[in-house]
Amino acid sequence: MTELVDEIAAAEADGLARVAAVASVADLRTLEAELVGGKRSVIGTLNQRLGQLPVEARKDAGRAINAARSRVEAAVAERAEKLQAGEREAQLQAERLDLTEVVGRFAVGHRHLVTQTRDELEDLFVAMGYDVAEGPEVETDWYNFEALNMPPAHPARSMWDTLYVRLGPPESTLLRTHTSPTQIRVMQAQAPPIYAVMPGRCYRRDTPDARHLPVFHQIEGLVVDRGITFGDLAGTIEAFTGAYFGPNIHSRLRPSFFPFTEPSAEFEVSCIFCEGRGCRVCSHTGWIELGGCGMVDPNVFAAVGVDPEEYSGFAFGFGIDRCAMMRHDVDDIRHFIANDIRFLEQF
Ligand code: FA5
């Protein structure tokens, strides 16, 4: 009996010392389980030994064990409170917001060079009296090809291969290959006179290289009015070229073919790198191609119900990315989509 009482006293003293020394709430919980947790805890084991004692001695020893358990539990509770308070304080310190801290200026981004170019081109044409219109990037075959005088299986379609979208009948919906379908939408939406530019994103099955991207930007122009001539087209292109690239840069039209214009031309501007004298960039021709243009084909007018006897018009379409390249001396169109901040920050 005295043996067990001594053991109880020793176990209590040891338990209290360990509780006092523990440094965190988590460790305290582990220790609590070890000391007073269950049958296998220190107190639990002592309890189990009561059965071996004679009845009289059992009572006293039982009381001693309960008293020891109470004191250990009280010490645990007291220690827990202290540790919790300390931990809460440490957390508050760690999460404290210093409202007096001075943060440097936020780095504000800016519009991408292609967007800046698009805005500038829009402004330039708005100053010449044009409206700005937009059309969808996901187009129907009819707008992208058929209304532009390219019936199914027309060979010119192969120049403008693209991705088809699973919507409606097979091969009826696609990612537009040029901004020209917006011409059709504008003519459907309003009667002449029309003076409009239509910028936007285009898609083609083109392998990326220094001058091509599969996703790029064009700006379309459309004028429909009484008495519009090829001279008006040439004059407009020349006015635009001088206004955008500067007075030393000129334009020229070279005969070409587009199903939706007749006659058609490629328009070229004198090479901005050598100002027309001839260099490597322009393959020593002095000229760089920027886009296509021509007089609106009567079949296009027929598709939208404009009377070609009363009205005539011209249209043009050129690459916005290409304009930005030429104006800012960018030697590879892929820089625009590489997302290299060192490139983008320059503009
Ligand atoms: C056309 O897309 C015609 N719709 C242009 C047109 C409009 C002609 C109105 C007549 C009347 P083309 O496929 O040549 O034409 O493209 C015109 C311009 O878009 C090119 O000169 C070039 O500047 C730009 N472009 C074409 N493909 C790409 C590409 N993959 N990456 C970057 N720019 C491109």
Tab-separated table of N, CA and C in Angstrom, residues 271-337:
chain	number	residue	atom	x	y	z
A	271	CYS	N	9.619	51.365	-98.908
A	271	CYS	CA	10.246	50.713	-97.756
A	271	CYS	C	10.685	51.767	-96.737
A	272	ILE	N	10.187	51.627	-95.515
A	272	ILE	CA	10.532	52.638	-94.503
A	272	ILE	C	11.978	52.505	-94.039
A	273	PHE	N	12.582	51.351	-94.286
A	273	PHE	CA	13.962	51.161	-93.830
A	273	PHE	C	14.939	51.904	-94.733
A	274	CYS	N	14.677	51.870	-96.052
A	274	CYS	CA	15.617	52.536	-96.975
A	274	CYS	C	14.951	53.706	-97.704
A	275	GLU	N	13.697	54.001	-97.312
A	275	GLU	CA	12.906	55.052	-97.959
A	275	GLU	C	12.864	54.882	-99.465
A	276	GLY	N	12.808	53.650	-99.926
A	276	GLY	CA	12.590	53.385	-101.348
A	276	GLY	C	13.849	53.164	-102.156
A	277	ARG	N	15.021	53.325	-101.520
A	277	ARG	CA	16.258	53.174	-102.314
A	277	ARG	C	16.570	51.703	-102.598
A	278	GLY	N	16.051	50.804	-101.796
A	278	GLY	CA	16.316	49.373	-101.985
A	278	GLY	C	17.224	48.839	-100.894
A	279	CYS	N	16.778	47.803	-100.186
A	279	CYS	CA	17.602	47.213	-99.119
A	279	CYS	C	17.198	45.753	-98.954
A	280	ARG	N	17.800	45.089	-97.961
A	280	ARG	CA	17.557	43.658	-97.766
A	280	ARG	C	16.099	43.386	-97.366
A	281	VAL	N	15.567	44.269	-96.515
A	281	VAL	CA	14.205	44.040	-95.999
A	281	VAL	C	13.192	44.018	-97.148
A	282	CYS	N	13.364	44.920	-98.127
A	282	CYS	CA	12.376	45.000	-99.218
A	282	CYS	C	12.848	44.224	-100.441
A	283	SER	N	13.791	43.324	-100.240
A	283	SER	CA	14.377	42.527	-101.339
A	283	SER	C	14.846	43.435	-102.484
A	284	HIS	N	15.379	44.601	-102.130
A	284	HIS	CA	15.955	45.560	-103.080
A	284	HIS	C	14.946	46.073	-104.094
A	285	THR	N	13.643	46.004	-103.749
A	285	THR	CA	12.635	46.559	-104.665
A	285	THR	C	12.273	47.975	-104.256
A	286	GLY	N	12.540	48.331	-103.013
A	286	GLY	CA	12.155	49.659	-102.531
A	286	GLY	C	10.709	49.715	-102.043
A	287	TRP	N	9.963	48.592	-102.157
A	287	TRP	CA	8.537	48.590	-101.779
A	287	TRP	C	8.217	47.418	-100.863
A	288	ILE	N	7.271	47.621	-99.954
A	288	ILE	CA	6.826	46.541	-99.069
A	288	ILE	C	5.293	46.431	-99.152
A	289	GLU	N	4.821	45.197	-99.336
A	289	GLU	CA	3.375	44.995	-99.480
A	289	GLU	C	2.680	45.122	-98.126
A	290	LEU	N	1.549	45.831	-98.128
A	290	LEU	CA	0.834	46.025	-96.867
A	290	LEU	C	-0.563	45.412	-96.877
A	291	GLY	N	-1.200	45.389	-98.050
A	291	GLY	CA	-2.559	44.839	-98.067
A	291	GLY	C	-3.125	44.751	-99.467
A	292	GLY	N	-4.435	44.399	-99.527
A	292	GLY	CA	-5.121	44.291	-100.813
A	292	GLY	C	-6.217	45.333	-100.905
A	293	CYS	N	-6.639	45.624	-102.140
A	293	CYS	CA	-7.703	46.610	-102.319
A	293	CYS	C	-8.316	46.496	-103.705
A	294	GLY	N	-9.339	47.274	-103.964
A	294	GLY	CA	-9.936	47.280	-105.296
A	294	GLY	C	-11.319	47.896	-105.261
A	295	MET	N	-11.952	47.912	-106.450
A	295	MET	CA	-13.320	48.431	-106.548
A	295	MET	C	-14.290	47.288	-106.210
A	296	VAL	N	-15.287	47.568	-105.388
A	296	VAL	CA	-16.219	46.516	-104.950
A	296	VAL	C	-16.853	45.837	-106.161
A	297	ASP	N	-16.773	44.509	-106.198
A	297	ASP	CA	-17.293	43.737	-107.323
A	297	ASP	C	-18.832	43.831	-107.348
A	298	PRO	N	-19.432	43.986	-108.537
A	298	PRO	CA	-20.909	44.064	-108.614
A	298	PRO	C	-21.595	42.846	-107.990
A	299	ASN	N	-20.946	41.675	-108.026
A	299	ASN	CA	-21.560	40.492	-107.405
A	299	ASN	C	-21.679	40.650	-105.877
A	300	VAL	N	-20.745	41.386	-105.293
A	300	VAL	CA	-20.819	41.644	-103.850
A	300	VAL	C	-22.001	42.580	-103.575
A	301	PHE	N	-22.126	43.617	-104.419
A	301	PHE	CA	-23.278	44.517	-104.259
A	301	PHE	C	-24.586	43.734	-104.401
A	302	ALA	N	-24.600	42.762	-105.334
A	302	ALA	CA	-25.822	41.973	-105.552
A	302	ALA	C	-26.169	41.165	-104.302
A	303	ALA	N	-25.144	40.643	-103.600
A	303	ALA	CA	-25.386	39.816	-102.407
A	303	ALA	C	-26.065	40.606	-101.293
A	304	VAL	N	-25.882	41.931	-101.286
A	304	VAL	CA	-26.460	42.740	-100.202
A	304	VAL	C	-27.512	43.732	-100.719
A	305	GLY	N	-27.837	43.616	-102.013
A	305	GLY	CA	-28.925	44.430	-102.553
A	305	GLY	C	-28.586	45.890	-102.779
A	306	VAL	N	-27.318	46.203	-103.085
A	306	VAL	CA	-26.959	47.582	-103.452
A	306	VAL	C	-26.952	47.651	-104.983
A	307	ASP	N	-27.549	48.692	-105.536
A	307	ASP	CA	-27.655	48.803	-107.000
A	307	ASP	C	-26.333	49.297	-107.585
A	308	PRO	N	-25.631	48.441	-108.344
A	308	PRO	CA	-24.324	48.841	-108.886
A	308	PRO	C	-24.432	49.890	-109.999
A	309	GLU	N	-25.658	50.093	-110.503
A	309	GLU	CA	-25.838	51.157	-111.509
A	309	GLU	C	-25.848	52.522	-110.828
A	310	GLU	N	-26.279	52.525	-109.589
A	310	GLU	CA	-26.378	53.801	-108.872
A	310	GLU	C	-25.121	54.094	-108.047
A	311	TYR	N	-24.578	53.021	-107.469
A	311	TYR	CA	-23.453	53.225	-106.543
A	311	TYR	C	-22.200	52.491	-107.013
A	312	SER	N	-21.067	53.021	-106.634
A	312	SER	CA	-19.811	52.279	-106.798
A	312	SER	C	-19.041	52.440	-105.495
A	313	GLY	N	-17.981	51.653	-105.376
A	313	GLY	CA	-17.249	51.750	-104.110
A	313	GLY	C	-15.899	51.094	-104.185
A	314	PHE	N	-15.098	51.363	-103.168
A	314	PHE	CA	-13.814	50.666	-103.076
A	314	PHE	C	-13.655	50.055	-101.696
A	315	ALA	N	-12.764	49.083	-101.624
A	315	ALA	CA	-12.495	48.439	-100.339
A	315	ALA	C	-11.001	48.169	-100.251
A	316	PHE	N	-10.516	48.122	-99.032
A	316	PHE	CA	-9.115	47.732	-98.828
A	316	PHE	C	-9.006	46.980	-97.515
A	317	GLY	N	-7.937	46.204	-97.364
A	317	GLY	CA	-7.727	45.497	-96.099
A	317	GLY	C	-6.243	45.280	-95.913
A	318	PHE	N	-5.731	45.698	-94.772
A	318	PHE	CA	-4.304	45.489	-94.552
A	318	PHE	C	-4.007	45.074	-93.116
A	319	GLY	N	-2.790	44.601	-92.931
A	319	GLY	CA	-2.416	44.035	-91.638
A	319	GLY	C	-2.014	45.112	-90.637
A	320	ILE	N	-2.680	45.092	-89.485
A	320	ILE	CA	-2.340	46.059	-88.428
A	320	ILE	C	-0.976	45.709	-87.820
A	321	ASP	N	-0.752	44.398	-87.620
A	321	ASP	CA	0.535	43.962	-87.050
A	321	ASP	C	1.691	44.369	-87.984
A	322	ARG	N	1.438	44.203	-89.280
A	322	ARG	CA	2.485	44.574	-90.251
A	322	ARG	C	2.771	46.072	-90.215
A	323	CYS	N	1.710	46.881	-90.048
A	323	CYS	CA	1.901	48.339	-89.943
A	323	CYS	C	2.792	48.656	-88.746
A	324	ALA	N	2.472	47.991	-87.600
A	324	ALA	CA	3.237	48.246	-86.375
A	324	ALA	C	4.690	47.845	-86.580
A	325	MET	N	4.908	46.728	-87.273
A	325	MET	CA	6.284	46.273	-87.526
A	325	MET	C	7.067	47.311	-88.310
A	326	MET	N	6.415	47.803	-89.373
A	326	MET	CA	7.120	48.733	-90.257
A	326	MET	C	7.372	50.067	-89.581
A	327	ARG	N	6.382	50.528	-88.870
A	327	ARG	CA	6.513	51.837	-88.240
A	327	ARG	C	7.537	51.814	-87.093
A	328	HIS	N	7.618	50.698	-86.372
A	328	HIS	CA	8.469	50.667	-85.175
A	328	HIS	C	9.707	49.802	-85.353
A	329	ASP	N	9.976	49.425	-86.613
A	329	ASP	CA	11.229	48.740	-86.892
A	329	ASP	C	11.326	47.399	-86.144
A	330	VAL	N	10.223	46.658	-86.107
A	330	VAL	CA	10.202	45.345	-85.457
A	330	VAL	C	10.486	44.291	-86.533
A	331	ASP	N	11.555	43.515	-86.329
A	331	ASP	CA	11.972	42.652	-87.442
A	331	ASP	C	11.299	41.284	-87.444
A	332	ASP	N	10.494	40.981	-86.423
A	332	ASP	CA	9.838	39.669	-86.400
A	332	ASP	C	8.469	39.808	-85.729
A	333	ILE	N	7.428	39.432	-86.454
A	333	ILE	CA	6.045	39.615	-85.961
A	333	ILE	C	5.793	38.790	-84.699
A	334	ARG	N	6.589	37.715	-84.493
A	334	ARG	CA	6.374	36.843	-83.331
A	334	ARG	C	6.700	37.533	-82.010
A	335	HIS	N	7.473	38.649	-82.082
A	335	HIS	CA	7.735	39.419	-80.845
A	335	HIS	C	6.419	39.860	-80.201
A	336	PHE	N	5.394	40.120	-81.043
A	336	PHE	CA	4.133	40.646	-80.513
A	336	PHE	C	3.431	39.675	-79.581
A	337	ILE	N	3.672	38.369	-79.761
A	337	ILE	CA	2.946	37.404	-78.929
A	337	ILE	C	3.865	36.647	-77.971
